[in-house]
Amino acid sequence: MRFQLLGPLALADGPDTVVLQPSKPANLLAALLLNANSTVSAGYLQRAVWGEEQPATAKAALQTCVLRLRRLFAKHGVTGTAIEAVPGGYRIVAGPPTLDLLAYRDQVRRATAMDRDPEAELYMLRDALSLWQGALLANVRSAVLHRDEVPRLAEERLRVVERVCDLLLGLGRCGEALVDLWTATRVYPGHERFHEQLIEALYRSGRQSQALAEYRRVKDFLREELGVDPSPSLRRLELSILRGEELGPVGQAALAASAPGRAAPVVSASGEAVGSGSASHAVVSRVVRGETVPQPDAETPGSEPAPAPGPDPVPAPDPATIPTLVTAPALTSAPAPVAAPAPAPVTVPPGAATGAPSAAGACAPPADAGIGPVPAVPHFTGRAAEAEAMAARLTAPPPTGPADHRALAVVVSGAPGIGKSALAQHVARQVGDAFPAGRLLVRMTRADGEPRTADEVAAALADALGATGEGRALLILDDVVDADQVRPLLTPGGPPGTGPGLAVVVTSRMGLGGLIATHGGWVQRLTAFTEAESYGLLLAALGAERVEAEPEAAHRLTAVCGHFPAALRILTARLLTRPGLRLADAVDWLGDDPLARLTLTDSPGHSVTGLFDRALDRLDPRLSQAFTHLAQGPPELLADGGPEHEGPVPEAVREQLADAGLLEDGPPGPYRIHGLLRAHVRRTARIRDRRTEKV
């Protein structure tokens, strides 16, 4: 059993989570957990539970709340964690395995010790941030905790996010930093350090115009919403970009962010001040308290801004009392904040430098659009008829006609995890002799799930194809989101660098009927494996000796996986790591909770539930709601008429879901939902709608 504070207050046991209902005992539990392993005075606990206006019976009622929490612990089998009555108050005993806040701080502390290994530090900090599960203490109705504790916890997280982005910039991985920074700057529009990192990442990626546009955007926000000018470090960064200067190694700019100057408070998208790693601690403290912070007079043309009156001194927190905060270079304190003069306007003459940073300390432009050679597919089995038909189609002579005619060769479509990419890659390697100019795999979706634009892919293809030999080339456009994403790449002339006779394979969860209608081509839609294909995959992956020793258990395993290729791949990977596990025992182990166990513990992204979640996230919200309704209801919902009391689901909706690969064609009916997908939707709905626990 594990307590969760980094989000709604909850008890978690494996995949099951019980979110506590707002109540006085929940307030008490949150106050104790926030100060785990320390004595918390009864007076503070009473304020946390009832607020500043306490009832006359607060002392006795506090003891009652403690008793109710102890009963809750016993009900849910909580061990190793207890509420102790100590002189002057209470104490709860917990450790990193039982409290996510302590696990987070422990992970950050260990990451900080790896400052000489940026890759390792980055990995550990990202792992720590993954423990945050939503709005802090959203179900705890304690004004005292939200006033005193939530801003401090939010500050801890913001400092780690800043450090992560600094590490990414320092490692030259600006593209990854941009993913985090676009989100951070929109959630915290007044956090200047995030904006500075975003502008720096854009500039180092060769995107000068976007960097300047982002500077203008944050400048307008600060002036209109907060009445302040950008910090001196932001203004210096803008000046460097306008002059096309080299920024130097990453880290110096971060140190400059803490140079003397006024900094804005951290403001969430809702306008709530939550603290800032780059803002003056005094200013932030006054904003959080709701006090008025003196602002400089408006800047007049041709003059320097007047210095801001200094805020009342507020003692900075002792770093020793907050050992878990990650102190990035940007957070180094500086004495005597004084507003720096604004930089003079700079006019860039025609033909001057465009702002592309030089090699030192710069990130490479985002030329890597996920393009590379076609990899081999380990243990590929099944799909014999489909592979033969695709190979014949691809190796056929190019169509005759105008020189600029380019017919789309093959679209491979089907449900997420059905094996589209594996089939395309396997066939591409089989027909390599027919494509002397090379075979390229083009990933049309980034690691964060965002689709790549056609222009971005075309530019990268021009470089990649320019390095290949002459003759026909084969492209696999993998995981295409919709027809519009790929259609510009298949227009007459095609991507730069492609010659006549280019063959293209498109894999997509969508049917892409519109693309076939406009560009021609042939469709190969995949469904689940047959029983023989599933058994063949186990033979290929686990070896004939192990599988044929327990053939009945092997067939039962494939049935539990629903003959679903992705599930079978994950299962065989898990069984290979446990060579001594009998297949019969694996059937019972997997059958107890197949969705939870069809995942790779050392690589959580490789899981059946994650695969389905990512697919459902791509749906339009209305389609997602309709699919959830279908998956939770009886199979008759998929019929044309539907149950009398439910009414039919419109044919257009069912067609769209089938086109998205979430509904399979019959028999036994016009449509059906794969058993694993149906179970996942129902499980997700149960967790989401789980009744809250009253204490």
GROMACS .gro file of C-alpha atoms in nm, residues 235-555:
model
  321
  235ARG     CA    1   1.650   4.142  -2.280
  236ARG     CA    2   2.016   4.046  -2.320
  237LEU     CA    3   1.910   3.724  -2.489
  238GLU     CA    4   1.691   3.917  -2.733
  239LEU     CA    5   1.980   4.149  -2.813
  240SER     CA    6   2.211   3.854  -2.882
  241ILE     CA    7   1.955   3.703  -3.118
  242LEU     CA    8   1.907   4.031  -3.306
  243ARG     CA    9   2.282   4.061  -3.350
  244GLY     CA   10   2.318   3.696  -3.454
  245GLU     CA   11   2.569   3.637  -3.177
  246GLU     CA   12   2.691   3.303  -3.053
  247LEU     CA   13   2.538   3.222  -2.717
  248GLY     CA   14   2.830   3.019  -2.593
  249PRO     CA   15   2.808   2.695  -2.397
  250VAL     CA   16   2.475   2.625  -2.236
  251GLY     CA   17   2.493   2.706  -1.868
  252GLN     CA   18   2.635   3.057  -1.900
  253ALA     CA   19   2.296   3.184  -2.012
  254ALA     CA   20   2.141   3.008  -1.716
  255LEU     CA   21   2.384   3.181  -1.480
  256ALA     CA   22   2.298   3.513  -1.641
  257ALA     CA   23   1.934   3.455  -1.549
  258SER     CA   24   2.028   3.507  -1.184
  259ALA     CA   25   2.222   3.828  -1.249
  260PRO     CA   26   2.105   4.146  -1.070
  261GLY     CA   27   1.769   4.254  -1.199
  262ARG     CA   28   1.397   4.242  -1.139
  263ALA     CA   29   1.218   3.914  -1.205
  264ALA     CA   30   0.851   3.842  -1.240
  265PRO     CA   31   0.659   3.610  -1.010
  266VAL     CA   32   0.552   3.271  -1.132
  267VAL     CA   33   0.191   3.295  -1.242
  268SER     CA   34  -0.014   2.996  -1.349
  269ALA     CA   35  -0.253   3.012  -1.640
  270SER     CA   36  -0.531   3.087  -1.392
  271GLY     CA   37  -0.341   3.385  -1.255
  272GLU     CA   38  -0.238   3.215  -0.930
  273ALA     CA   39   0.111   3.295  -0.803
  274VAL     CA   40   0.296   2.974  -0.717
  275GLY     CA   41   0.659   3.077  -0.680
  276SER     CA   42   0.948   3.092  -0.924
  277GLY     CA   43   1.297   2.962  -0.941
  278SER     CA   44   1.414   3.270  -1.131
  279ALA     CA   45   1.208   3.542  -0.959
  280SER     CA   46   1.319   3.737  -0.658
  281HIS     CA   47   1.219   3.544  -0.346
  282ALA     CA   48   1.096   3.864  -0.182
  283VAL     CA   49   0.870   3.958  -0.473
  284VAL     CA   50   0.726   3.606  -0.493
  285SER     CA   51   0.658   3.599  -0.120
  286ARG     CA   52   0.470   3.928  -0.138
  287VAL     CA   53   0.266   3.817  -0.437
  288VAL     CA   54   0.171   3.493  -0.260
  289ARG     CA   55   0.064   3.695   0.046
  290GLY     CA   56  -0.148   3.917  -0.175
  291GLU     CA   57   0.051   4.236  -0.107
  292THR     CA   58   0.104   4.510  -0.363
  293VAL     CA   59   0.445   4.501  -0.524
  294PRO     CA   60   0.576   4.841  -0.642
  295GLN     CA   61   0.629   4.853  -1.017
  296PRO     CA   62   0.841   5.086  -1.227
  297ASP     CA   63   0.695   5.370  -1.422
  298ALA     CA   64   0.602   5.297  -1.780
  299GLU     CA   65   0.891   5.322  -2.017
  300THR     CA   66   0.891   5.626  -2.241
  301PRO     CA   67   1.047   5.627  -2.585
  302GLY     CA   68   1.415   5.706  -2.579
  303SER     CA   69   1.453   5.678  -2.204
  304GLU     CA   70   1.561   5.408  -1.966
  305PRO     CA   71   1.305   5.253  -1.732
  306ALA     CA   72   1.306   5.387  -1.381
  307PRO     CA   73   1.445   5.147  -1.123
  308ALA     CA   74   1.182   4.961  -0.923
  309PRO     CA   75   1.162   5.045  -0.553
  310GLY     CA   76   1.308   4.755  -0.361
  311PRO     CA   77   1.062   4.528  -0.183
  312ASP     CA   78   1.070   4.477   0.188
  313PRO     CA   79   1.346   4.236   0.277
  314VAL     CA   80   1.229   3.882   0.336
  315PRO     CA   81   1.479   3.628   0.469
  316ALA     CA   82   1.561   3.360   0.215
  317PRO     CA   83   1.494   3.003   0.325
  318ASP     CA   84   1.787   2.811   0.463
  319PRO     CA   85   1.890   2.562   0.192
  320ALA     CA   86   1.971   2.311   0.463
  321THR     CA   87   1.606   2.300   0.561
  322ILE     CA   88   1.499   2.212   0.205
  323PRO     CA   89   1.746   1.941   0.104
  324THR     CA   90   1.535   1.814  -0.182
  325LEU     CA   91   1.532   2.122  -0.402
  326VAL     CA   92   1.746   2.096  -0.713
  327THR     CA   93   1.953   2.410  -0.747
  328ALA     CA   94   2.017   2.471  -1.114
  329PRO     CA   95   2.259   2.742  -1.223
  330ALA     CA   96   1.963   2.965  -1.298
  331LEU     CA   97   1.865   2.964  -0.933
  332THR     CA   98   2.180   3.112  -0.786
  333SER     CA   99   2.083   3.407  -0.572
  334ALA     CA  100   2.226   3.749  -0.644
  335PRO     CA  101   2.259   4.055  -0.422
  336ALA     CA  102   2.094   4.394  -0.454
  337PRO     CA  103   1.841   4.355  -0.736
  338VAL     CA  104   1.852   4.668  -0.950
  339ALA     CA  105   1.673   4.711  -1.279
  340ALA     CA  106   1.914   4.711  -1.569
  341PRO     CA  107   1.868   4.956  -1.854
  342ALA     CA  108   1.680   4.831  -2.153
  343PRO     CA  109   1.898   4.755  -2.453
  344ALA     CA  110   1.902   5.014  -2.723
  345PRO     CA  111   1.705   4.933  -3.037
  346VAL     CA  112   1.909   4.737  -3.287
  347THR     CA  113   1.855   4.759  -3.660
  348VAL     CA  114   1.969   4.458  -3.854
  349PRO     CA  115   2.086   4.572  -4.197
  350PRO     CA  116   1.994   4.380  -4.508
  351GLY     CA  117   2.230   4.093  -4.568
  352ALA     CA  118   2.341   4.084  -4.206
  353ALA     CA  119   2.368   3.763  -4.011
  354THR     CA  120   2.037   3.581  -3.987
  355GLY     CA  121   2.096   3.473  -3.632
  356ALA     CA  122   2.196   3.115  -3.693
  357PRO     CA  123   2.414   3.029  -3.396
  358SER     CA  124   2.760   2.894  -3.459
  359ALA     CA  125   2.869   2.546  -3.366
  360ALA     CA  126   2.998   2.615  -3.018
  361GLY     CA  127   2.728   2.523  -2.773
  362ALA     CA  128   2.458   2.518  -3.041
  363CYS     CA  129   2.199   2.251  -3.091
  364ALA     CA  130   2.177   2.092  -3.430
  365PRO     CA  131   1.876   2.207  -3.631
  366PRO     CA  132   1.584   1.969  -3.615
  367ALA     CA  133   1.696   1.786  -3.926
  368ASP     CA  134   1.637   1.446  -3.771
  369ALA     CA  135   1.278   1.383  -3.868
  370GLY     CA  136   1.290   1.023  -3.754
  371ILE     CA  137   1.441   0.892  -4.078
  372GLY     CA  138   1.672   0.595  -4.092
  373PRO     CA  139   1.739   0.258  -4.251
  374VAL     CA  140   1.471  -0.007  -4.222
  375PRO     CA  141   1.548  -0.226  -3.918
  376ALA     CA  142   1.503  -0.601  -3.903
  377VAL     CA  143   1.202  -0.744  -3.719
  378PRO     CA  144   1.305  -1.015  -3.471
  379HIS     CA  145   1.105  -1.340  -3.473
  380PHE     CA  146   0.877  -1.225  -3.755
  381THR     CA  147   0.616  -1.494  -3.820
  382GLY     CA  148   0.276  -1.517  -3.983
  383ARG     CA  149   0.131  -1.281  -4.241
  384ALA     CA  150   0.264  -1.504  -4.520
  385ALA     CA  151  -0.011  -1.422  -4.769
  386GLU     CA  152  -0.001  -1.052  -4.689
  387ALA     CA  153   0.379  -1.037  -4.717
  388GLU     CA  154   0.377  -1.217  -5.052
  389ALA     CA  155   0.111  -0.988  -5.196
  390MET     CA  156   0.292  -0.674  -5.074
  391ALA     CA  157   0.626  -0.789  -5.213
  392ALA     CA  158   0.469  -0.855  -5.555
  393ARG     CA  159   0.306  -0.514  -5.552
  394LEU     CA  160   0.624  -0.330  -5.459
  395THR     CA  161   0.851  -0.507  -5.705
  396ALA     CA  162   0.616  -0.467  -5.999
  397PRO     CA  163   0.742  -0.231  -6.274
  398PRO     CA  164   0.663   0.135  -6.209
  399PRO     CA  165   0.335   0.247  -6.369
  400THR     CA  166   0.357   0.392  -6.715
  401GLY     CA  167   0.238   0.742  -6.778
  402PRO     CA  168   0.361   1.098  -6.736
  403ALA     CA  169   0.702   1.138  -6.580
  404ASP     CA  170   0.553   1.317  -6.280
  405HIS     CA  171   0.298   1.043  -6.212
  406ARG     CA  172   0.351   0.874  -5.878
  407ALA     CA  173   0.100   0.613  -5.765
  408LEU     CA  174   0.080   0.522  -5.400
  409ALA     CA  175   0.189   0.160  -5.373
  410VAL     CA  176   0.051   0.016  -5.045
  411VAL     CA  177  -0.143   0.133  -4.741
  412VAL     CA  178  -0.113  -0.101  -4.441
  413SER     CA  179  -0.388  -0.022  -4.192
  414GLY     CA  180  -0.535  -0.175  -3.880
  415ALA     CA  181  -0.570  -0.144  -3.505
  416PRO     CA  182  -0.289  -0.012  -3.283
  417GLY     CA  183  -0.046  -0.293  -3.207
  418ILE     CA  184  -0.174  -0.518  -3.485
  419GLY     CA  185   0.170  -0.540  -3.653
  420LYS     CA  186   0.152  -0.286  -3.938
  421SER     CA  187   0.505  -0.153  -3.894
  422ALA     CA  188   0.651  -0.501  -3.848
  423LEU     CA  189   0.494  -0.624  -4.173
  424ALA     CA  190   0.608  -0.318  -4.369
  425GLN     CA  191   0.965  -0.345  -4.240
  426HIS     CA  192   0.981  -0.720  -4.297
  427VAL     CA  193   0.864  -0.689  -4.658
  428ALA     CA  194   1.096  -0.393  -4.724
  429ARG     CA  195   1.397  -0.601  -4.623
  430GLN     CA  196   1.278  -0.892  -4.836
  431VAL     CA  197   1.260  -0.680  -5.153
  432GLY     CA  198   1.586  -0.490  -5.098
  433ASP     CA  199   1.737  -0.596  -5.431
  434ALA     CA  200   1.460  -0.417  -5.619
  435PHE     CA  201   1.553  -0.082  -5.461
  436PRO     CA  202   1.922  -0.006  -5.521
  437ALA     CA  203   1.875   0.356  -5.411
  438GLY     CA  204   1.789   0.235  -5.062
  439ARG     CA  205   1.500   0.180  -4.824
  440LEU     CA  206   1.413   0.438  -4.558
  441LEU     CA  207   1.183   0.422  -4.258
  442VAL     CA  208   1.020   0.762  -4.196
  443ARG     CA  209   0.848   0.793  -3.860
  444MET     CA  210   0.559   1.034  -3.912
  445THR     CA  211   0.489   1.074  -3.541
  446ARG     CA  212   0.730   1.203  -3.278
  447ALA     CA  213   0.803   1.022  -2.953
  448ASP     CA  214   0.566   1.257  -2.770
  449GLY     CA  215   0.279   1.157  -3.001
  450GLU     CA  216   0.274   1.478  -3.205
  451PRO     CA  217   0.258   1.430  -3.583
  452ARG     CA  218   0.542   1.562  -3.796
  453THR     CA  219   0.449   1.812  -4.063
  454ALA     CA  220   0.483   1.728  -4.430
  455ASP     CA  221   0.725   2.019  -4.480
  456GLU     CA  222   0.947   1.894  -4.197
  457VAL     CA  223   0.955   1.542  -4.338
  458ALA     CA  224   1.014   1.665  -4.696
  459ALA     CA  225   1.315   1.870  -4.587
  460ALA     CA  226   1.466   1.575  -4.401
  461LEU     CA  227   1.397   1.342  -4.693
  462ALA     CA  228   1.584   1.572  -4.929
  463ASP     CA  229   1.897   1.526  -4.717
  464ALA     CA  230   1.849   1.154  -4.662
  465LEU     CA  231   1.772   1.064  -5.024
  466GLY     CA  232   2.055   1.281  -5.148
  467ALA     CA  233   2.299   1.039  -4.984
  468THR     CA  234   2.153   0.726  -5.145
  469GLY     CA  235   2.249   0.565  -5.472
  470GLU     CA  236   2.070   0.590  -5.803
  471GLY     CA  237   1.768   0.389  -5.906
  472ARG     CA  238   1.443   0.313  -5.730
  473ALA     CA  239   1.400   0.389  -5.361
  474LEU     CA  240   1.144   0.261  -5.111
  475LEU     CA  241   0.993   0.476  -4.838
  476ILE     CA  242   0.794   0.352  -4.541
  477LEU     CA  243   0.587   0.640  -4.404
  478ASP     CA  244   0.516   0.491  -4.064
  479ASP     CA  245   0.225   0.578  -3.832
  480VAL     CA  246   0.056   0.837  -4.050
  481VAL     CA  247  -0.213   1.027  -3.859
  482ASP     CA  248  -0.435   1.127  -4.149
  483ALA     CA  249  -0.434   1.169  -4.525
  484ASP     CA  250  -0.352   1.540  -4.511
  485GLN     CA  251  -0.024   1.465  -4.333
  486VAL     CA  252   0.108   1.252  -4.620
  487ARG     CA  253  -0.071   1.386  -4.928
  488PRO     CA  254   0.181   1.671  -4.992
  489LEU     CA  255   0.460   1.411  -5.003
  490LEU     CA  256   0.284   1.221  -5.282
  491THR     CA  257   0.200   1.508  -5.514
  492PRO     CA  258   0.359   1.522  -5.860
  493GLY     CA  259   0.728   1.578  -5.814
  494GLY     CA  260   0.720   1.416  -5.472
  495PRO     CA  261   0.967   1.489  -5.195
  496PRO     CA  262   1.287   1.665  -5.302
  497GLY     CA  263   1.556   1.418  -5.395
  498THR     CA  264   1.324   1.140  -5.511
  499GLY     CA  265   1.352   1.000  -5.858
  500PRO     CA  266   1.103   0.826  -6.083
  501GLY     CA  267   0.970   0.492  -5.975
  502LEU     CA  268   0.969   0.572  -5.603
  503ALA     CA  269   0.768   0.311  -5.410
  504VAL     CA  270   0.583   0.414  -5.095
  505VAL     CA  271   0.433   0.211  -4.812
  506VAL     CA  272   0.209   0.397  -4.568
  507THR     CA  273   0.122   0.245  -4.232
  508SER     CA  274  -0.165   0.399  -4.040
  509ARG     CA  275  -0.433   0.316  -3.790
  510MET     CA  276  -0.670   0.502  -4.019
  511GLY     CA  277  -0.814   0.351  -4.333
  512LEU     CA  278  -0.702   0.653  -4.543
  513GLY     CA  279  -0.974   0.597  -4.800
  514GLY     CA  280  -0.947   0.958  -4.912
  515LEU     CA  281  -0.580   0.910  -4.992
  516ILE     CA  282  -0.655   0.599  -5.197
  517ALA     CA  283  -0.927   0.787  -5.381
  518THR     CA  284  -0.693   1.070  -5.485
  519HIS     CA  285  -0.363   0.883  -5.533
  520GLY     CA  286  -0.461   0.527  -5.608
  521GLY     CA  287  -0.284   0.233  -5.452
  522TRP     CA  288  -0.361  -0.093  -5.279
  523VAL     CA  289  -0.479  -0.150  -4.919
  524GLN     CA  290  -0.371  -0.426  -4.684
  525ARG     CA  291  -0.584  -0.418  -4.368
  526LEU     CA  292  -0.456  -0.635  -4.085
  527THR     CA  293  -0.654  -0.817  -3.818
  528ALA     CA  294  -0.550  -1.032  -3.522
  529PHE     CA  295  -0.339  -1.340  -3.576
  530THR     CA  296  -0.491  -1.677  -3.643
  531GLU     CA  297  -0.436  -1.941  -3.375
  532ALA     CA  298  -0.166  -2.102  -3.590
  533GLU     CA  299   0.015  -1.768  -3.639
  534SER     CA  300   0.008  -1.696  -3.266
  535TYR     CA  301   0.151  -2.039  -3.188
  536GLY     CA  302   0.416  -1.984  -3.455
  537LEU     CA  303   0.523  -1.661  -3.287
  538LEU     CA  304   0.571  -1.841  -2.956
  539LEU     CA  305   0.778  -2.107  -3.134
  540ALA     CA  306   0.997  -1.848  -3.304
  541ALA     CA  307   1.049  -1.636  -2.992
  542LEU     CA  308   1.069  -1.895  -2.713
  543GLY     CA  309   1.212  -2.190  -2.905
  544ALA     CA  310   1.052  -2.516  -3.006
  545GLU     CA  311   1.188  -2.708  -2.705
  546ARG     CA  312   1.011  -2.490  -2.449
  547VAL     CA  313   0.685  -2.448  -2.641
  548GLU     CA  314   0.641  -2.804  -2.764
  549ALA     CA  315   0.698  -2.935  -2.411
  550GLU     CA  316   0.368  -2.765  -2.311
  551PRO     CA  317   0.166  -2.721  -2.632
  552GLU     CA  318  -0.171  -2.698  -2.457
  553ALA     CA  319  -0.047  -2.425  -2.222
  554ALA     CA  320   0.105  -2.241  -2.519
  555HIS     CA  321  -0.231  -2.236  -2.698
   0.00000   0.00000   0.00000
